[in-house]
Amino acid sequence: MTTTKKPSRLFLKKSVERVRAEAGAQPFRRVLGAADLVMLGIGCIIGAGIFVLTGNAAASFAGPAVLISFLIAGVACALTGLCYAELASTLPVTGSAYTYSYTTLGEVVAWITGWLMVLELGIAVSLVAVGFSGYTVSLLRDFGIAVPPEFATAYINSVSTPDGLRFVAGQGFNLVAVLGVFVASILLIIGIETSVAVTRFVVLTKIVVLLAFAVIGSQYIESVNWTPFIPEHEGGFSYGWPGIFRAASVIFFAYVGFETVCTAAAEARNPQRDLPIGIIGSLIVCTVIYMAVAAVLTGVVPYRLLGVADPMAVAVDVMKLPWFGLVVKLGAIAGLFSVMLATTYGQTRVFYAMSRDGLLPALFSRVHAKRRTPHIGTLVLGVAIALAAGLLPITILSDMVTLGTALGFGIVCISVIWLRNVRPDLERPFRVPGGGFQVNGVKIAFIPALGILFCILMVAPLLLDIVEKALRGDAIPAMLLGGYCALGAVIYWGYGLRHSKLAAADVPPETQGLSQESV
């Protein structure tokens, strides 16, 4: 049934009761416990943020003060994580922030949120795949296997200039990154049990490697590398406090894994209890590890030398411990692969939810009759993610991920405030602690409000940097961002607006979009 495009139609909302009914009609297997969700979160959080982006953030923006950047980004994510925990316990359904905003702010905001989550999750996989490629090529080199540069570098490359980073087109295609994405996609198609088993193994592996790096590396720290701790501002976002906040926007995405926990709601055994544990538990563990590893990394290597795809490998080379270098590289490869696996999983579940609601084509919600996975949607997403990994450099990818993450997080914080005012009667197994205040009769809780403020702090330096680059003639980041927004608008107005099942009054809510076609 084709719907009429009316202004009020854009803000059509799902009822809480409808969302809860959909949660009980999901075709997935409920096999994940609290420990599995914590491991899923850690598996997604600890990856490119520590293995790759810490070096770039220190070298280009913050220097040793990248530790402060981690703290700022961590606080922003902790505030938002509490909001996610409340919504996840109240609305335990797949789709995460997309579903929350559909219930609170309406369909057009839900679409925007879902499209932003492609930046947050899908592009994040591409970014991690680039880091995976860097460590894999380095490890192969140690065994005398040389990968041709054109198969391990992106088509678009970032170049350091006196005016900052610039982007130029080259002739490469990162085939190693592409292969990593395809392997992760195949594992997810096989089934969630296999994916969880692999995730458990690689998560434990990378935690052990990172702790070993922190302990062993602490013996090689040179205090001179921390002096000055906050390098003098050199203009723009190069060092000083502007650089610290710009670095925070770069590594902000490193905490995105806790949201993947929310996308697993349909496969959690006891989502009201286990989702908050998974979110808060994974955030605490990862923040402690991040701070320890970043301190050692910048203490062992002068920060200006860390702007590479494999900064931890550089640090181990400085230690002159070849055997440990192999261990670190293997741990990094395992860690980055686990992030690709967990984050691709999250993206497929968001697209499943959007397709189930009619905002994306039905192929994304087709579930394999035996394996109970959205197999076709996973394959299509895998191809798109792989192309981005092969064509774009890590610097552009990280900015796009941060933008999508921060804006999506802000919408989640707003959703908590809205739902508390409109439905104060709802049972909330987990509730964000702290008080609040009132503005014109609207109750505003302190923590969601602070979460919105910190998300703005993450986005502002990034957007200013993109605008500055465009004004200097380096328009590639702005063109990519503008093109992405335009594509999202075209898909919604051309497909989603006409096929929304919520707007189709003749479709029963309990059967909407629960397609279970087999191969």
Coordinates of C-alpha atoms in Angstrom, one line a residue:
M1 CA 0.0 0.0 0.0
T2 CA 1.4 3.4 -1.0
T3 CA 1.2 6.1 1.6
T4 CA 0.4 9.7 1.1
K5 CA 3.3 12.1 1.8
K6 CA 2.0 14.4 4.5
P7 CA 4.2 16.4 6.8
S8 CA 2.8 14.7 9.9
R9 CA 3.5 11.3 8.3
L10 CA 7.2 11.9 8.7
F11 CA 6.9 11.8 12.5
L12 CA 4.8 8.7 12.8
K13 CA 5.9 6.8 15.9
K14 CA 5.9 3.2 17.0
S15 CA 4.2 2.5 20.3
V16 CA 6.2 1.0 23.1
E17 CA 3.7 -1.9 23.2
R18 CA 4.3 -2.5 19.5
V19 CA 8.1 -2.6 19.9
R20 CA 7.8 -5.0 22.8
A21 CA 5.5 -7.3 20.7
E22 CA 8.1 -7.3 17.9
A23 CA 10.7 -8.2 20.4
G24 CA 8.8 -11.4 21.2
A25 CA 8.3 -12.3 17.6
Q26 CA 11.9 -12.2 16.4
P27 CA 13.1 -15.2 14.4
F28 CA 16.6 -15.3 16.0
R29 CA 17.9 -17.8 18.6
R30 CA 18.2 -16.4 22.2
V31 CA 21.6 -17.9 23.0
L32 CA 23.6 -14.9 24.5
G33 CA 24.1 -14.5 28.2
A34 CA 25.6 -11.5 30.1
A35 CA 29.2 -12.8 29.8
D36 CA 28.7 -13.2 26.0
L37 CA 27.4 -9.7 25.7
V38 CA 30.4 -8.3 27.7
M39 CA 32.7 -10.2 25.4
L40 CA 30.8 -9.0 22.3
G41 CA 31.2 -5.4 23.5
I42 CA 34.9 -5.8 24.3
G43 CA 35.4 -7.6 21.0
C44 CA 34.0 -4.6 19.2
I45 CA 35.4 -1.8 21.3
I46 CA 39.1 -2.9 21.5
G47 CA 40.3 -2.7 18.0
A48 CA 41.4 0.0 15.7
G49 CA 41.0 2.6 18.4
I50 CA 44.0 1.3 20.3
F51 CA 45.8 -0.7 17.7
V52 CA 45.7 2.0 15.0
L53 CA 44.0 5.4 15.8
T54 CA 45.9 6.1 19.0
G55 CA 49.1 6.6 16.9
N56 CA 47.4 8.8 14.4
A57 CA 45.6 10.9 17.1
A58 CA 48.9 11.4 19.0
A59 CA 51.0 12.2 15.9
S60 CA 48.7 14.6 14.2
F61 CA 46.7 16.3 17.0
A62 CA 47.4 15.7 20.7
G63 CA 50.9 14.3 21.3
P64 CA 51.2 12.5 24.7
A65 CA 48.0 14.4 25.8
V66 CA 46.1 11.8 23.8
L67 CA 45.5 10.3 27.3
I68 CA 43.3 13.3 28.0
S69 CA 41.6 12.7 24.7
F70 CA 40.8 9.2 25.7
L71 CA 39.4 10.4 29.0
I72 CA 37.2 13.0 27.3
A73 CA 35.9 10.4 24.8
G74 CA 35.5 7.9 27.5
V75 CA 33.4 10.2 29.6
A76 CA 31.2 11.0 26.6
C77 CA 30.6 7.3 25.9
A78 CA 30.0 6.5 29.6
L79 CA 27.2 9.1 29.8
T80 CA 25.7 7.8 26.6
G81 CA 26.2 4.2 27.6
L82 CA 24.0 4.8 30.7
C83 CA 21.3 6.1 28.4
Y84 CA 21.6 3.1 26.1
A85 CA 21.4 0.8 29.1
E86 CA 18.1 2.4 30.2
L87 CA 16.6 2.2 26.7
A88 CA 17.9 -1.4 26.1
S89 CA 16.3 -2.6 29.3
T90 CA 13.0 -0.9 28.5
L91 CA 12.9 -1.7 24.8
P92 CA 14.8 -5.0 24.4
V93 CA 14.6 -5.3 20.6
T94 CA 17.1 -5.5 17.8
G95 CA 17.9 -2.2 16.0
S96 CA 19.4 -0.3 18.9
A97 CA 19.3 3.5 18.5
Y98 CA 17.2 3.2 15.3
T99 CA 14.4 1.5 17.1
Y100 CA 14.6 3.8 20.1
S101 CA 14.3 6.9 17.9
Y102 CA 11.4 5.3 16.0
T103 CA 9.5 4.9 19.3
T104 CA 10.3 8.4 20.6
L105 CA 11.0 10.9 17.8
G106 CA 9.3 9.5 14.8
E107 CA 10.0 7.8 11.4
V108 CA 12.1 10.5 9.7
V109 CA 14.4 10.8 12.7
A110 CA 14.6 7.0 12.9
W111 CA 15.7 6.9 9.3
I112 CA 18.4 9.5 9.9
T113 CA 19.5 7.5 13.0
G114 CA 19.7 4.3 11.0
W115 CA 21.6 6.0 8.2
L116 CA 24.0 7.5 10.7
M117 CA 24.6 4.0 12.2
V118 CA 25.9 3.0 8.8
L119 CA 28.7 5.5 9.4
E120 CA 29.0 4.3 13.0
L121 CA 29.1 0.6 12.3
G122 CA 29.5 -0.2 8.6
I123 CA 32.2 2.4 7.9
A124 CA 33.8 1.4 11.3
V125 CA 34.4 -2.1 9.8
S126 CA 36.1 -0.6 6.8
L127 CA 38.3 1.5 9.1
V128 CA 39.2 -1.6 11.2
A129 CA 39.9 -3.6 8.0
V130 CA 42.5 -1.0 7.0
G131 CA 44.3 -1.4 10.3
F132 CA 43.9 -5.2 9.9
S133 CA 45.7 -4.9 6.6
G134 CA 48.5 -2.8 8.0
Y135 CA 49.4 -5.4 10.7
T136 CA 48.9 -8.4 8.4
V137 CA 51.3 -6.9 5.8
S138 CA 53.8 -6.1 8.6
L139 CA 53.6 -9.7 10.0
L140 CA 54.0 -11.3 6.5
R141 CA 57.0 -9.1 6.0
D142 CA 58.6 -10.6 9.1
F143 CA 58.3 -14.0 7.4
G144 CA 59.8 -12.8 4.2
I145 CA 56.5 -12.4 2.3
A146 CA 56.2 -9.0 0.6
V147 CA 52.7 -7.8 -0.3
P148 CA 52.8 -5.3 -3.3
P149 CA 52.0 -1.8 -2.0
E150 CA 49.2 -1.4 -4.5
F151 CA 47.4 -4.3 -2.8
A152 CA 47.7 -2.8 0.7
T153 CA 47.0 0.9 0.2
A154 CA 43.7 2.7 -0.5
Y155 CA 42.8 4.4 -3.8
I156 CA 42.6 7.7 -1.9
N157 CA 45.6 8.5 0.3
S158 CA 46.2 11.1 3.0
V159 CA 49.4 13.2 2.7
S160 CA 50.9 15.4 5.5
T161 CA 51.6 19.0 4.5
P162 CA 52.5 22.2 6.4
D163 CA 48.7 23.0 6.2
G164 CA 47.7 19.6 7.7
L165 CA 46.4 16.5 6.0
R166 CA 45.4 16.6 2.4
F167 CA 43.8 13.8 0.3
V168 CA 44.9 12.7 -3.2
A169 CA 43.8 9.9 -5.5
G170 CA 46.3 7.1 -6.2
Q171 CA 46.4 3.8 -8.0
G172 CA 46.1 1.3 -5.1
F173 CA 43.3 -0.9 -3.8
N174 CA 43.5 -2.4 -0.3
L175 CA 42.9 -6.0 -1.3
V176 CA 44.1 -7.3 2.1
A177 CA 41.4 -5.3 3.9
V178 CA 38.8 -6.5 1.5
L179 CA 39.6 -10.2 2.1
G180 CA 39.4 -9.6 5.9
V181 CA 35.9 -8.2 5.5
F182 CA 34.7 -11.1 3.4
V183 CA 36.0 -13.7 5.9
A184 CA 34.1 -11.9 8.7
S185 CA 30.9 -11.8 6.6
I186 CA 31.1 -15.5 5.8
L187 CA 31.4 -16.4 9.5
L188 CA 28.3 -14.3 10.3
I189 CA 26.3 -16.0 7.6
I190 CA 27.3 -19.4 9.0
G191 CA 25.6 -18.6 12.3
I192 CA 25.7 -16.6 15.6
E193 CA 27.0 -19.6 17.7
T194 CA 30.1 -19.9 15.5
S195 CA 30.6 -16.1 15.5
V196 CA 30.4 -16.0 19.3
A197 CA 32.9 -18.9 19.7
V198 CA 35.4 -17.1 17.4
T199 CA 34.8 -13.8 19.2
R200 CA 35.5 -15.3 22.6
F201 CA 38.8 -16.7 21.5
V202 CA 40.1 -13.6 19.8
V203 CA 38.9 -11.3 22.6
L204 CA 40.8 -13.3 25.2
T205 CA 43.9 -13.3 22.9
K206 CA 44.0 -9.6 22.4
I207 CA 43.3 -8.8 26.0
V208 CA 46.3 -10.9 27.0
V209 CA 48.5 -9.3 24.3
L210 CA 47.5 -5.7 25.3
L211 CA 48.2 -6.4 29.0
A212 CA 51.5 -7.9 28.1
F213 CA 52.3 -4.8 26.0
A214 CA 51.5 -2.5 28.9
V215 CA 53.5 -4.5 31.4
I216 CA 56.6 -5.2 29.2
G217 CA 56.5 -1.8 27.5
S218 CA 56.4 0.1 30.8
Q219 CA 60.0 -0.9 31.3
Y220 CA 61.0 1.0 28.1
I221 CA 59.3 4.3 28.8
E222 CA 61.5 7.4 28.3
S223 CA 60.1 10.4 30.3
V224 CA 61.5 12.7 27.6
N225 CA 58.8 11.4 25.2
W226 CA 56.2 12.8 27.6
T227 CA 57.8 16.3 27.6
P228 CA 55.9 18.5 27.0
F229 CA 52.9 16.4 27.9
I230 CA 50.7 18.9 26.0
P231 CA 52.7 20.1 22.9
E232 CA 52.5 23.8 22.0
H233 CA 49.6 24.7 19.7
E234 CA 50.8 25.0 16.1
G235 CA 47.7 26.4 14.6
G236 CA 44.4 24.9 13.6
F237 CA 43.9 21.5 15.3
S238 CA 47.6 20.7 15.6
Y239 CA 48.4 20.2 19.3
G240 CA 47.5 22.2 22.3
W241 CA 43.9 22.0 23.6
P242 CA 42.3 22.3 20.2
G243 CA 44.4 19.2 19.2
I244 CA 43.3 17.4 22.3
F245 CA 39.6 17.8 21.5
R246 CA 40.3 17.0 17.8
A247 CA 42.1 13.8 18.9
A248 CA 39.1 13.0 21.1
S249 CA 36.9 13.2 18.0
V250 CA 39.2 10.8 16.2
I251 CA 39.3 8.1 18.9
F252 CA 35.7 8.6 20.0
F253 CA 34.6 5.8 17.7
A254 CA 36.9 3.5 19.6
Y255 CA 34.2 3.1 22.2
V256 CA 31.4 2.3 19.8
G257 CA 31.3 -1.4 20.6
F258 CA 28.9 -1.1 23.5
E259 CA 26.2 -0.1 21.1
T260 CA 26.7 -3.4 19.3
V261 CA 25.6 -5.0 22.5
C262 CA 22.2 -3.3 22.1
T263 CA 21.8 -4.7 18.6
A264 CA 22.0 -8.2 20.1
A265 CA 18.8 -7.7 22.1
A266 CA 16.9 -10.2 20.0
E267 CA 19.5 -12.9 20.7
A268 CA 20.0 -12.3 24.4
R269 CA 18.5 -14.8 26.8
N270 CA 17.5 -12.2 29.4
P271 CA 17.8 -8.8 27.7
Q272 CA 16.4 -6.6 30.5
R273 CA 19.1 -7.8 32.9
D274 CA 22.0 -8.8 30.6
L275 CA 22.1 -5.8 28.2
P276 CA 23.0 -3.2 30.9
I277 CA 25.6 -5.5 32.2
G278 CA 27.1 -6.0 28.8
I279 CA 27.1 -2.2 28.1
I280 CA 28.6 -1.0 31.3
G281 CA 30.9 -3.9 31.8
S282 CA 32.5 -3.7 28.4
L283 CA 33.0 0.1 28.8
I284 CA 34.8 -0.2 32.1
V285 CA 37.1 -3.0 31.0
C286 CA 38.1 -1.2 27.8
T287 CA 38.6 2.2 29.3
V288 CA 41.2 0.8 31.7
I289 CA 43.0 -1.0 29.0
Y290 CA 43.0 2.0 26.6
M291 CA 44.5 4.3 29.1
A292 CA 47.3 1.9 30.1
V293 CA 48.3 1.0 26.5
A294 CA 48.2 4.7 25.3
A295 CA 50.5 5.7 28.1
V296 CA 53.0 3.1 27.2
L297 CA 52.8 3.7 23.5
T298 CA 53.5 7.5 23.8
G299 CA 56.2 6.9 26.4
V300 CA 58.2 4.4 24.3
V301 CA 57.9 6.2 20.9
P302 CA 58.2 10.0 20.2
Y303 CA 54.6 10.9 19.3
R304 CA 55.4 12.4 15.9
L305 CA 56.5 8.9 14.7
L306 CA 53.2 7.2 15.5
G307 CA 51.2 8.3 12.5
V308 CA 51.3 4.9 10.9
A309 CA 48.8 2.0 10.4
D310 CA 50.6 -0.2 12.9
P311 CA 51.9 2.1 15.8
M312 CA 52.2 -0.8 18.3
A313 CA 54.5 -2.6 15.9
V314 CA 56.7 0.5 15.8
A315 CA 56.8 0.6 19.6
V316 CA 57.9 -3.0 19.8
D317 CA 60.6 -2.3 17.2
V318 CA 61.9 0.4 19.5
M319 CA 62.0 -2.1 22.4
K320 CA 64.2 -4.4 20.2
L321 CA 62.2 -7.5 21.1
P322 CA 61.6 -9.4 17.8
W323 CA 59.7 -12.3 19.5
F324 CA 57.4 -9.9 21.2
G325 CA 56.8 -8.1 18.0
L326 CA 55.4 -11.3 16.5
V327 CA 53.1 -11.7 19.5
V328 CA 51.8 -8.1 19.3
K329 CA 51.2 -8.3 15.6
L330 CA 49.3 -11.6 16.0
G331 CA 47.3 -10.1 18.8
A332 CA 46.5 -7.0 16.8
I333 CA 45.4 -9.1 13.8
A334 CA 43.1 -11.2 16.1
G335 CA 41.8 -8.1 17.8
L336 CA 41.0 -6.2 14.7
F337 CA 39.3 -9.3 13.1
S338 CA 37.1 -9.6 16.2
V339 CA 36.0 -6.0 15.8
M340 CA 35.2 -6.6 12.1
L341 CA 33.1 -9.6 13.1
A342 CA 31.3 -7.9 16.0
T343 CA 30.7 -4.6 14.2
T344 CA 29.5 -6.2 11.0
Y345 CA 27.1 -8.3 13.1
G346 CA 25.7 -5.0 14.6
Q347 CA 25.3 -3.4 11.2
T348 CA 23.4 -6.4 9.8
R349 CA 20.9 -6.3 12.7
V350 CA 20.3 -2.6 12.3
F351 CA 19.5 -3.1 8.6
Y352 CA 17.4 -6.1 9.5
A353 CA 15.3 -3.9 11.7
M354 CA 15.0 -1.1 9.1
S355 CA 14.0 -3.7 6.4
R356 CA 11.5 -5.3 8.7
D357 CA 9.9 -1.9 9.1
G358 CA 9.8 -1.4 5.3
L359 CA 12.4 1.4 5.2
L360 CA 14.9 -0.8 3.3
P361 CA 14.3 -3.5 0.7
A362 CA 13.1 -6.9 2.1
L363 CA 16.4 -8.7 1.2
F364 CA 17.9 -7.3 4.4
S365 CA 15.3 -9.0 6.6
R366 CA 15.3 -12.4 4.9
V367 CA 16.4 -15.0 7.5
H368 CA 17.9 -18.3 6.5
A369 CA 15.5 -21.1 7.5
K370 CA 18.3 -23.3 9.0
R371 CA 21.0 -20.9 10.2
R372 CA 18.6 -18.2 11.4
T373 CA 20.9 -15.4 10.1
P374 CA 20.0 -12.5 7.6
H375 CA 22.3 -14.1 5.0
I376 CA 21.6 -12.1 1.9
G377 CA 21.7 -8.7 3.8
T378 CA 25.0 -9.7 5.4
L379 CA 26.5 -10.5 2.0
V380 CA 25.4 -7.3 0.4
L381 CA 26.7 -5.2 3.4
G382 CA 29.9 -7.1 3.3
V383 CA 30.5 -6.1 -0.4
A384 CA 29.7 -2.4 0.4
I385 CA 32.0 -2.4 3.5
A386 CA 34.8 -4.1 1.6
L387 CA 34.7 -1.5 -1.2
A388 CA 35.0 1.4 1.3
A389 CA 38.0 -0.4 2.9
G390 CA 39.7 -0.9 -0.4
L391 CA 39.2 2.7 -1.6
L392 CA 39.4 5.1 1.4
P393 CA 42.2 5.9 3.9
I394 CA 41.9 5.4 7.6
T395 CA 41.9 9.2 8.2
I396 CA 38.7 9.8 6.2
L397 CA 37.1 6.7 7.5
S398 CA 37.7 7.6 11.2
D399 CA 36.1 11.1 10.7
M400 CA 33.0 9.6 9.1
V401 CA 32.7 7.0 11.9
T402 CA 33.0 9.7 14.6
L403 CA 30.4 11.9 12.9
G404 CA 27.8 9.1 12.7
T405 CA 28.6 7.9 16.2
A406 CA 28.3 11.3 18.0
L407 CA 25.1 12.3 16.2
G408 CA 23.6 8.9 16.9
F409 CA 24.6 9.0 20.5
G410 CA 23.0 12.5 20.9
I411 CA 19.7 11.2 19.5
V412 CA 19.8 8.3 22.1
C413 CA 20.2 10.8 24.9
I414 CA 17.3 12.9 23.6
S415 CA 15.2 9.7 23.4
V416 CA 15.7 9.0 27.1
I417 CA 14.5 12.5 28.0
W418 CA 11.5 12.2 25.7
L419 CA 10.4 8.8 26.9
R420 CA 10.6 9.8 30.5
N421 CA 8.3 12.7 29.9
V422 CA 5.8 10.9 27.7
R423 CA 5.8 7.5 29.3
P424 CA 6.9 7.9 33.0
D425 CA 4.8 4.8 33.9
L426 CA 7.0 2.4 31.9
E427 CA 8.9 -0.3 33.8
R428 CA 12.6 0.4 33.6
P429 CA 14.7 -2.5 34.9
F430 CA 17.7 -0.2 34.6
R431 CA 17.4 3.6 35.1
V432 CA 20.1 6.3 34.5
P433 CA 21.1 7.5 38.0
G434 CA 21.1 11.2 39.0
G435 CA 18.6 13.9 39.2
G436 CA 17.6 16.6 36.8
F437 CA 15.8 19.9 36.3
Q438 CA 12.7 21.3 34.5
V439 CA 12.5 23.7 31.5
N440 CA 8.9 24.9 30.7
G441 CA 7.5 21.8 32.3
V442 CA 9.8 19.4 30.5
K443 CA 11.9 17.2 32.9
I444 CA 15.5 16.9 31.8
A445 CA 17.8 14.5 33.5
F446 CA 21.4 15.6 34.1
I447 CA 23.3 12.6 32.6
P448 CA 21.4 12.6 29.2
A449 CA 21.8 16.4 29.0
L450 CA 25.6 16.0 29.7
G451 CA 25.7 13.2 27.1
I452 CA 24.3 15.6 24.5
L453 CA 26.8 18.3 25.4
F454 CA 29.8 15.9 25.1
C455 CA 28.5 14.6 21.7
I456 CA 28.5 18.2 20.5
L457 CA 32.1 18.5 21.7
M458 CA 33.0 15.5 19.6
V459 CA 31.3 16.7 16.4
A460 CA 32.3 20.4 16.4
P461 CA 36.1 20.0 15.9
L462 CA 35.5 17.4 13.2
L463 CA 33.0 19.5 11.2
L464 CA 35.2 22.6 11.5
D465 CA 38.2 20.7 10.2
I466 CA 36.2 19.4 7.2
V467 CA 35.1 23.0 6.4
E468 CA 38.6 24.3 6.8
K469 CA 39.9 21.7 4.4
A470 CA 37.2 22.5 1.8
L471 CA 38.0 26.2 2.0
R472 CA 41.7 25.3 1.3
G473 CA 40.7 23.4 -1.8
D474 CA 40.8 19.9 -0.3
A475 CA 37.1 19.0 -0.8
I476 CA 37.3 15.2 -0.8
P477 CA 36.0 14.8 2.8
A478 CA 33.2 17.3 2.3
M479 CA 32.2 15.7 -1.0
L480 CA 32.1 12.2 0.6
L481 CA 30.0 13.4 3.5
G482 CA 27.7 15.5 1.3
G483 CA 27.3 12.6 -1.1
Y484 CA 26.5 10.2 1.7
C485 CA 23.8 12.5 3.1
A486 CA 22.3 12.9 -0.4
L487 CA 22.2 9.2 -0.9
G488 CA 20.4 8.6 2.4
A489 CA 17.8 11.2 1.5
V490 CA 17.2 9.7 -2.0
I491 CA 16.7 6.2 -0.5
Y492 CA 14.2 7.3 2.1
W493 CA 12.2 9.5 -0.2
G494 CA 12.4 7.1 -3.1
Y495 CA 11.7 3.8 -1.1
G496 CA 11.3 4.1 2.6
L497 CA 8.5 6.7 2.6
R498 CA 6.4 4.6 0.2
H499 CA 7.0 1.2 1.9
S500 CA 6.9 2.0 5.6
K501 CA 4.9 -0.8 7.2
L502 CA 4.0 1.3 10.2
A503 CA 2.1 3.7 7.9
A504 CA 0.3 0.8 6.1
A505 CA -2.8 0.4 8.2
D506 CA -3.7 -3.0 6.5
V507 CA -0.6 -4.8 7.8
P508 CA -0.9 -6.4 11.2
P509 CA 1.8 -5.2 13.6
E510 CA 2.6 -8.7 14.8
T511 CA 3.6 -9.9 11.3
Q512 CA 5.3 -6.8 9.9
G513 CA 8.6 -7.6 8.2
L514 CA 9.2 -11.0 9.9
S515 CA 10.4 -12.6 6.7
Q516 CA 12.0 -16.0 7.1
E517 CA 12.7 -17.1 3.5
S518 CA 15.1 -19.9 3.1
V519 CA 17.7 -20.4 0.4

